[in-house]
Tab-separated table of C-alpha atoms in Angstrom:
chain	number	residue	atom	x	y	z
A	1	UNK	CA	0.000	0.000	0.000
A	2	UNK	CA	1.097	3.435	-0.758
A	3	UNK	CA	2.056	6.038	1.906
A	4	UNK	CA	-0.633	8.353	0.158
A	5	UNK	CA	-3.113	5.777	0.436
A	6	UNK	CA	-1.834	5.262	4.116
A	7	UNK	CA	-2.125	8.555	5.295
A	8	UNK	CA	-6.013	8.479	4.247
A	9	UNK	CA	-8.350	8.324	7.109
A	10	UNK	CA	-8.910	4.625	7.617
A	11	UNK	CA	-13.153	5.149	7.972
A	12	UNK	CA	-13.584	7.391	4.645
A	13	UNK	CA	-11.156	4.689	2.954
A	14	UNK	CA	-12.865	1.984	3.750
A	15	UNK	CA	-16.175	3.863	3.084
A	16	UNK	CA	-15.475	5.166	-0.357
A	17	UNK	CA	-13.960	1.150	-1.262
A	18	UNK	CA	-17.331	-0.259	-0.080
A	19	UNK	CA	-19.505	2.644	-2.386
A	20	UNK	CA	-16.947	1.603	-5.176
A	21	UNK	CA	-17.854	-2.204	-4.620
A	22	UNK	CA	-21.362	-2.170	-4.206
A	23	UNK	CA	-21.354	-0.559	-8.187
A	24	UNK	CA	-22.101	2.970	-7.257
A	25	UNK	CA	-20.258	5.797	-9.131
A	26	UNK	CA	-17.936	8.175	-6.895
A	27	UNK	CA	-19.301	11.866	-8.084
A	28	UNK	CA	-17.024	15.202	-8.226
A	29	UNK	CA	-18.440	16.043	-4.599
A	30	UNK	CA	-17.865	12.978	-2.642
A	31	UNK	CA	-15.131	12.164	-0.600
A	32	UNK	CA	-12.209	10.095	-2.206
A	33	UNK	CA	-8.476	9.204	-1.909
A	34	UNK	CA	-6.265	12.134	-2.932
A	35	UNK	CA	-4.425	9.436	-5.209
A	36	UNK	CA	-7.492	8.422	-6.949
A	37	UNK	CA	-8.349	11.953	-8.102
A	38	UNK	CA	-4.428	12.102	-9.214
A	39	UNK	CA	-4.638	8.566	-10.839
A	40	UNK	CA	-8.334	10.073	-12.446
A	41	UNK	CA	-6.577	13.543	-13.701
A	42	UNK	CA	-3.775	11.654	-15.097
A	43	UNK	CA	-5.778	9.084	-16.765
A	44	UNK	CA	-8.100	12.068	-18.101
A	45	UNK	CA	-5.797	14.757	-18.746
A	46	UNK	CA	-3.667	11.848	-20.904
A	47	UNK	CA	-6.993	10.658	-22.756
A	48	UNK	CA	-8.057	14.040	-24.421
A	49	UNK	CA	-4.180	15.473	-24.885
A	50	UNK	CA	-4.478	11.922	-27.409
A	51	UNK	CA	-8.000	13.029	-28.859
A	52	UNK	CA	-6.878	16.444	-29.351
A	53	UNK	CA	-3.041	15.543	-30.750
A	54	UNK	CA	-5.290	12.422	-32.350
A	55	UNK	CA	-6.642	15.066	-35.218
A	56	UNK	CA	-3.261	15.779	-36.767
A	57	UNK	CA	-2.464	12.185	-38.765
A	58	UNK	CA	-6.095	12.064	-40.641
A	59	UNK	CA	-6.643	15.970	-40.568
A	60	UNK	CA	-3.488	15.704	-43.427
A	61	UNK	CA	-5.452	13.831	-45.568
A	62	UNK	CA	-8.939	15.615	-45.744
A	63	UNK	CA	-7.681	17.863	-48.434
A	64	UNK	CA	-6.259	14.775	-50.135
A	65	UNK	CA	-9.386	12.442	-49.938
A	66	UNK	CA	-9.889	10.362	-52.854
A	67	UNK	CA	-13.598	11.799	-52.971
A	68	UNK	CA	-16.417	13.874	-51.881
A	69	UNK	CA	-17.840	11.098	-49.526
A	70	UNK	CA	-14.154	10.153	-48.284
A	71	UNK	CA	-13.510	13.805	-47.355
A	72	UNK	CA	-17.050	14.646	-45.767
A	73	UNK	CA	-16.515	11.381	-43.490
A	74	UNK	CA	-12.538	12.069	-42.744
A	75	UNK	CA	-14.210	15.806	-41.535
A	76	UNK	CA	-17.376	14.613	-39.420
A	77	UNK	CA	-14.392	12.054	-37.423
A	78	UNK	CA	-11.891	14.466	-36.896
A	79	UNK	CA	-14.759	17.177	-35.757
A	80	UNK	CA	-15.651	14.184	-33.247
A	81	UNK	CA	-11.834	13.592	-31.826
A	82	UNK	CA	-12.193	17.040	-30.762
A	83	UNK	CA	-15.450	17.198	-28.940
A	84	UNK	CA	-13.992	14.305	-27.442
A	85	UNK	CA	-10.958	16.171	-26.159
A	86	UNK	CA	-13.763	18.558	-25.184
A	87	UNK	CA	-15.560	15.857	-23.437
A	88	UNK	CA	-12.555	14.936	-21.487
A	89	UNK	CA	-11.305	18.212	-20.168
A	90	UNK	CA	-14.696	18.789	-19.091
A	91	UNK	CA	-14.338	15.892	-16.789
A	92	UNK	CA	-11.193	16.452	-15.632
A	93	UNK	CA	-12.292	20.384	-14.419
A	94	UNK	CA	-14.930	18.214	-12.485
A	95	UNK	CA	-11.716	17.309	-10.108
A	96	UNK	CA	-10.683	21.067	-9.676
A	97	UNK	CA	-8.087	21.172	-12.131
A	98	UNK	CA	-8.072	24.110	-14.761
A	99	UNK	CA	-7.936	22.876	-18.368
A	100	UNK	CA	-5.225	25.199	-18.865
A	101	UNK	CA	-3.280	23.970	-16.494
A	102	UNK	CA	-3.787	20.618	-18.750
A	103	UNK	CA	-3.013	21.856	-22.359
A	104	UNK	CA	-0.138	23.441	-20.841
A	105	UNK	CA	1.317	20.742	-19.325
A	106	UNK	CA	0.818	18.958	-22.755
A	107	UNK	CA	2.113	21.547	-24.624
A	108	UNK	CA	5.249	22.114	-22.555
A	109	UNK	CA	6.021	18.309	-22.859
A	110	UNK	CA	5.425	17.699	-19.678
A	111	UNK	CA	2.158	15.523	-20.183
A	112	UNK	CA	2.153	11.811	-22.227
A	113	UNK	CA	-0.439	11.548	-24.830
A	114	UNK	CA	-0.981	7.791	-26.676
A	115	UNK	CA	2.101	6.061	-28.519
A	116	UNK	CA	0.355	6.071	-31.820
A	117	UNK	CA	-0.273	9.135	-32.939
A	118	UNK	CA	3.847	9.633	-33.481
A	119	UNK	CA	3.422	7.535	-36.072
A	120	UNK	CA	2.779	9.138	-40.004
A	121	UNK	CA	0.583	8.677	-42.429
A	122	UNK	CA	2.031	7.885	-45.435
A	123	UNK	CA	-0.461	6.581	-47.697
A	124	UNK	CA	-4.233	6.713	-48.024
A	125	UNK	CA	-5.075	3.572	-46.614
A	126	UNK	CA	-2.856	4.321	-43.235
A	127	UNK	CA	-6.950	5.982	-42.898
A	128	UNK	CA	-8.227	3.468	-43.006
A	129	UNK	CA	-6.361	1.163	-40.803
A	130	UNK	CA	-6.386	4.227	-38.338
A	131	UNK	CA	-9.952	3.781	-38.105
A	132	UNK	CA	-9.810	-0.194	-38.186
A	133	UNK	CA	-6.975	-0.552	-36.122
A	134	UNK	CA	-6.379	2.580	-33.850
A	135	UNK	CA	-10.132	2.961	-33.218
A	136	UNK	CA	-10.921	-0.241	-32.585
A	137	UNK	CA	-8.767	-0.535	-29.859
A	138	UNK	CA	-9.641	2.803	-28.614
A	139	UNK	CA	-13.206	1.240	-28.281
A	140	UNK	CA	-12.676	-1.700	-26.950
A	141	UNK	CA	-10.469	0.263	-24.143
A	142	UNK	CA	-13.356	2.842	-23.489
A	143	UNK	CA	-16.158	0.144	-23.430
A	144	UNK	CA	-14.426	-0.943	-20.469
A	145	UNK	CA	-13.870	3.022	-18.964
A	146	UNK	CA	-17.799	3.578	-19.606
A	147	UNK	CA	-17.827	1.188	-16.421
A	148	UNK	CA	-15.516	3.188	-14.551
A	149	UNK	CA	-15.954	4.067	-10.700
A	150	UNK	CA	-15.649	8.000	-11.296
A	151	UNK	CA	-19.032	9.639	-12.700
A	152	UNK	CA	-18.414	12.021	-15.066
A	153	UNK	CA	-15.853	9.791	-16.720
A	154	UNK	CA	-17.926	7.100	-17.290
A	155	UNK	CA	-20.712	8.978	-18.861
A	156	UNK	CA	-18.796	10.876	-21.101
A	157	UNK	CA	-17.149	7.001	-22.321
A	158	UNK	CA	-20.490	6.173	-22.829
A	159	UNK	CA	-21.043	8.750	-25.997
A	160	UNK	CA	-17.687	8.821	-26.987
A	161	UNK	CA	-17.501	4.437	-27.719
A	162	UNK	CA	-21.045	5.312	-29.703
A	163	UNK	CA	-18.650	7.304	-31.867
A	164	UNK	CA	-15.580	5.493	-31.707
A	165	UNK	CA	-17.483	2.077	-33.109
A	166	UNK	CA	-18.796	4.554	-36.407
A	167	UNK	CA	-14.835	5.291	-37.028
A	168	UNK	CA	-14.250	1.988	-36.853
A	169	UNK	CA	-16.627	0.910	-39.054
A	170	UNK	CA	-15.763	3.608	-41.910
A	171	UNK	CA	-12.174	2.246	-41.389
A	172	UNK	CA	-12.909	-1.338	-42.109
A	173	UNK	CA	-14.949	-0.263	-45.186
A	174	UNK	CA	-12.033	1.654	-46.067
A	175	UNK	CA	-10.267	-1.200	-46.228
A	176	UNK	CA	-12.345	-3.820	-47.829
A	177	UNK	CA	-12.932	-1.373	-50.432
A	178	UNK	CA	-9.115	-1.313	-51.228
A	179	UNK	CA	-8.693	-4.748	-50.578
A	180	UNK	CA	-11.641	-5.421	-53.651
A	181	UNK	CA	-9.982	-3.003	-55.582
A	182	UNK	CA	-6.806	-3.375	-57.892
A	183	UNK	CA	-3.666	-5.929	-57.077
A	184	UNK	CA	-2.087	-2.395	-56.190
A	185	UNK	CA	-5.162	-1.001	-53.953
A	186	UNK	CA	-4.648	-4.644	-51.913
A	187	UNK	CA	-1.021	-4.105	-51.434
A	188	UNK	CA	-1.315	-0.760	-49.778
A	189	UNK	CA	-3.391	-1.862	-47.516
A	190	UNK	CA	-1.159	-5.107	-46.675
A	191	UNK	CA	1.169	-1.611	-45.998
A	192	UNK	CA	-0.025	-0.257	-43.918
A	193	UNK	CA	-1.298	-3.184	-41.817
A	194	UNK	CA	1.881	-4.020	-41.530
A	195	UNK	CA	3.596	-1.002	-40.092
A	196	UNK	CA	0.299	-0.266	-37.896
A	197	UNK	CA	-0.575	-3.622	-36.004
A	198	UNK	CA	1.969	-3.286	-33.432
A	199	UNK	CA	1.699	-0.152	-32.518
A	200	UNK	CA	-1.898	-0.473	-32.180
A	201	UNK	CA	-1.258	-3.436	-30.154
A	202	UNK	CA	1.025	-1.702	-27.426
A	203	UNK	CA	-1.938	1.412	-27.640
A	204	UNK	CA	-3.062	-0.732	-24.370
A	205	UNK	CA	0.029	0.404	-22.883
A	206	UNK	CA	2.565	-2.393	-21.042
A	207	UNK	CA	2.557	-6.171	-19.841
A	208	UNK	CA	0.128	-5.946	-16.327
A	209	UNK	CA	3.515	-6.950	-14.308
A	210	UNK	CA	5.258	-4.202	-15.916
A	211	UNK	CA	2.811	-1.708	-15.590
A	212	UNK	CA	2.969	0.765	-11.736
A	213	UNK	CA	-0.617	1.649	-12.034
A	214	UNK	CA	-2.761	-1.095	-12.551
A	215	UNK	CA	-3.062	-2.823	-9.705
A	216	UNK	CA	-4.582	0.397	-7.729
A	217	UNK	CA	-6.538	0.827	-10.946
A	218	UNK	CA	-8.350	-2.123	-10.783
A	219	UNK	CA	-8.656	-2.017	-6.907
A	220	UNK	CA	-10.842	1.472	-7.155
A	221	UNK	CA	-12.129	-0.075	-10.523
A	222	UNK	CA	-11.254	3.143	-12.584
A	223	UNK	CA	-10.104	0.021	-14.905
A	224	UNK	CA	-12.251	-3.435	-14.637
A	225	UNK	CA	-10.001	-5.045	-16.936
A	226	UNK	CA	-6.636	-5.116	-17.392
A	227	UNK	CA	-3.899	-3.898	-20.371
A	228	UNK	CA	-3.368	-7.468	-21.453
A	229	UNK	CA	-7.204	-8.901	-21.090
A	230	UNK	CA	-8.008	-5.684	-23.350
A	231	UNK	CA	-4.880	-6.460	-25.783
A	232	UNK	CA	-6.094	-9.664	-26.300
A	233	UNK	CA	-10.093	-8.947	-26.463
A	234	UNK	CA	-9.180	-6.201	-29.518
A	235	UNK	CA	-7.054	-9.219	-30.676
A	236	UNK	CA	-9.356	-11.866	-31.317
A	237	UNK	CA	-11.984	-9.183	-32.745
A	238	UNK	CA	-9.246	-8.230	-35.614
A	239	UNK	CA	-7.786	-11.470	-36.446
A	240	UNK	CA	-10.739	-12.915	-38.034
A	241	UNK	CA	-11.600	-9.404	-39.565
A	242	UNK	CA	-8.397	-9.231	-41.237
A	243	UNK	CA	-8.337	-13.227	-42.655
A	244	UNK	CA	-11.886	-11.829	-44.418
A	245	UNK	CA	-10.166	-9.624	-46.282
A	246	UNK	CA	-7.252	-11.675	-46.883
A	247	UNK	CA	-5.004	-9.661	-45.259
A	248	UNK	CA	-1.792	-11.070	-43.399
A	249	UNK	CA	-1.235	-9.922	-39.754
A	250	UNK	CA	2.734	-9.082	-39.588
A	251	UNK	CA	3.385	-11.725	-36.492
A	252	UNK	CA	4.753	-14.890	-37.266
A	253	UNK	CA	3.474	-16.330	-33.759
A	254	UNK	CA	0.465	-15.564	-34.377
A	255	UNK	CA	-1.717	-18.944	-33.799
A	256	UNK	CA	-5.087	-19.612	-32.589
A	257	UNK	CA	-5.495	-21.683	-29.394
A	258	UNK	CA	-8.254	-24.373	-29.222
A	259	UNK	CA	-8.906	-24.565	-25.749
A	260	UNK	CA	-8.414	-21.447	-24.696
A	261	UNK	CA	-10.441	-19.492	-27.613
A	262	UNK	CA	-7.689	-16.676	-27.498
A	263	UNK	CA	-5.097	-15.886	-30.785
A	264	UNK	CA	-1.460	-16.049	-28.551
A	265	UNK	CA	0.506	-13.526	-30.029
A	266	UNK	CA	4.201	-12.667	-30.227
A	267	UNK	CA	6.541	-10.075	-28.282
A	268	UNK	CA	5.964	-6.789	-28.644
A	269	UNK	CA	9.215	-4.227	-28.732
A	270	UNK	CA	8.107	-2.226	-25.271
A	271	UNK	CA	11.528	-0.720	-25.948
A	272	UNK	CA	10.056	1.020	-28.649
A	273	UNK	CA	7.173	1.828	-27.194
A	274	UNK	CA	8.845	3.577	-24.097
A	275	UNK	CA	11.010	5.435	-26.780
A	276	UNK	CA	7.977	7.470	-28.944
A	277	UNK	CA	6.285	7.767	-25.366
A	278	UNK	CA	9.435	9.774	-24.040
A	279	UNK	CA	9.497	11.825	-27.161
A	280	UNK	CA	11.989	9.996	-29.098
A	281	UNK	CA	9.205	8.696	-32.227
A	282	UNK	CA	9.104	9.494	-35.735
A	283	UNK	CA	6.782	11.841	-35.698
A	284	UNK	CA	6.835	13.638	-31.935
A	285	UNK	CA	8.550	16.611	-32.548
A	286	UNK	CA	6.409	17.315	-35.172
A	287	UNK	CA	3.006	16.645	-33.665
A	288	UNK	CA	4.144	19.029	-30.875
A	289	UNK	CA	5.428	21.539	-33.081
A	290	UNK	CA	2.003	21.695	-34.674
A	291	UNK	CA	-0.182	21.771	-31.703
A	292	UNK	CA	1.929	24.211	-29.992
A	293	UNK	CA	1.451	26.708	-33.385
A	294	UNK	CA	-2.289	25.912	-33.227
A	295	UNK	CA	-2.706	27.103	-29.301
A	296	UNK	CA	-0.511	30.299	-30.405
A	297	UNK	CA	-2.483	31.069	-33.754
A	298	UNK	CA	-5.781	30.582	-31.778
A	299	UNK	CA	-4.385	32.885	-28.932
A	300	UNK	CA	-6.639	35.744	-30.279
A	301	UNK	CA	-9.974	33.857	-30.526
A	302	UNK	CA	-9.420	33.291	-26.571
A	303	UNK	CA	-8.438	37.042	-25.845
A	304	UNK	CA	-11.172	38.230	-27.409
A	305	UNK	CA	-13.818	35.495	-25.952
A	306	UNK	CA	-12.904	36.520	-22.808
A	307	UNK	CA	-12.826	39.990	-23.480
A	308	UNK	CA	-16.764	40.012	-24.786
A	309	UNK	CA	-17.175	38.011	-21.390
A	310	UNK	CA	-16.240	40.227	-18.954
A	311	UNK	CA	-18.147	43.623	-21.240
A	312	UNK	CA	-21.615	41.306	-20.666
A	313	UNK	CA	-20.532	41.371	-17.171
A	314	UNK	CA	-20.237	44.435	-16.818
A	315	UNK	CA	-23.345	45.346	-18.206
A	316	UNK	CA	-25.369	42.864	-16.649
């Protein structure tokens, strides 16, 4: 047990674990652990600095969209990733924290957003395995937070997976498309499956004995499931959607087991994983680069929002 959790008062702690157990959600007034609203804003904070950073891979390729129905659905998803973010900050405030406080600690480096979006987009399909791939895991992963312990988080999981499963879909049928198309079509999206699977894979973030969090997680059931149950449900969803299409999965260990219903799978490289989360991936630098420009070219929008604010308060 941690000393933070330690120095809690024994009779609240035990209250809030029971409230937590019975199925009841903790709400932005009640009582709770000082680490669990640090583990929550973390968790948060993290989630929509992805949504928001998220927009940058596919917002490159809505002026490039193959045609009018391509473009109008790559603009309706990356409008949703950031009422998302939205979605998310607004949670987070419920905790006290100042959104702010959160972009800037995103935009100074100091915050983590998710592995994958420091990866490019070279090719047209990379959209489509985006939505396949990245937001299919993304769902599967926020099925599980729309049963989270903390209130506000969970309902705003609950219209954001209603979202996430259209992206997915339009991703797949980006793909099938291709892979019905020419010999060429097929081979760019056997591409880009190939550079995207594992990255997607290790979007669940590390092994559960590697990972610090998780086990306090899943006590105060912010997470119900772990990193690798959620791995391998998003797994054996895309394996069998990917030998439709007749696409090959880039792991040579991949096998399905008989008796235990599950596709085993082969290592993943956590050292590069750790690497484009520290900052060191192919595209970090310039995902930064470009959301820092965007907060500084918007800087007058917010000046003079606030500005027509405080005149209506004055004349009310």
């Amino acid at each position: 047990m941690s000393k933070e959790i330690q120095n809690e008062d024994p009779k609240k702690l035990a209250e809030f674990e029971a409230k937590i157990n019975s199925g009841e959600k903790i709400e932005p007034k009640d009582w709770m652990p000082e680490l669990y609203r640090k583990q929550l804003i973390r968790m948060m904070s993290q989630h929509a600095h992805s949504e928001v950073v998220g927009m940058l891979p596919e917002g490159n390729w809505i002026t490039r969209a193959p045609s009018l129905r391509r473009k109008l659905i790559l603009l309706a998803k990356v409008q949703d990733e950031a009422g998302h973010g939205l979605y998310l900050y607004n949670s987070a405030e419920t905790l006290g924290v100042d959104r702010g406080e959160l972009i800037n600690q995103l935009l100074q480096g100091k915050a983590k957003y998710s592995n994958i979006f420091n990866y490019p987009t070279l090719t047209w399909a990379d959209i489509g395995v985006i939505g396949w791939f990245v937001d299919g895991a993304a769902m599967v992963n926020q099925t599980m937070l729309a049963k989270c312990s903390y209130g506000p988080y969970s309902r705003a999981m609950l219209r954001i997976t209603k979202e996430e499963a259209f992206h997915n879909r339009q991703g797949y049928e980006l793909i099938a498309q291709l892979c019905a198309g020419t010999p060429e079509q097929k081979q760019m999206a056997q591409d880009s499956v190939n550079r995207w699977w594992f990255p997607s894979l290790m979007m669940f973030g590390p092994p559960d004995a590697q990972s610090p969090n998780s086990e306090i997680l899943m006590r105060w059931k912010i997470k119900t499931e772990s990193n690798d149950q959620l791995r391998q449900r998003f797994i054996n969803m895309t394996v069998p959607q990917a030998i439709a299409r007749g696409l090959t999965l880039p792991d040579p260990d991949l096998k399905f087991n008989p008796e235990t219903k599950n596709w085993e799978y082969g290592k993943l490289n956590w050292d590069e994983f750790y690497a484009v989360v520290n900052g060191k991936g192919i595209c970090n630098k310039e995902r930064m680069e470009a959301r820092i420009n965007a907060h500084e070219n918007g800087r007058w929008v917010r000046e003079a929002a606030l500005t027509y604010s405080l005149k209506r308060q004055t004349v009310n």
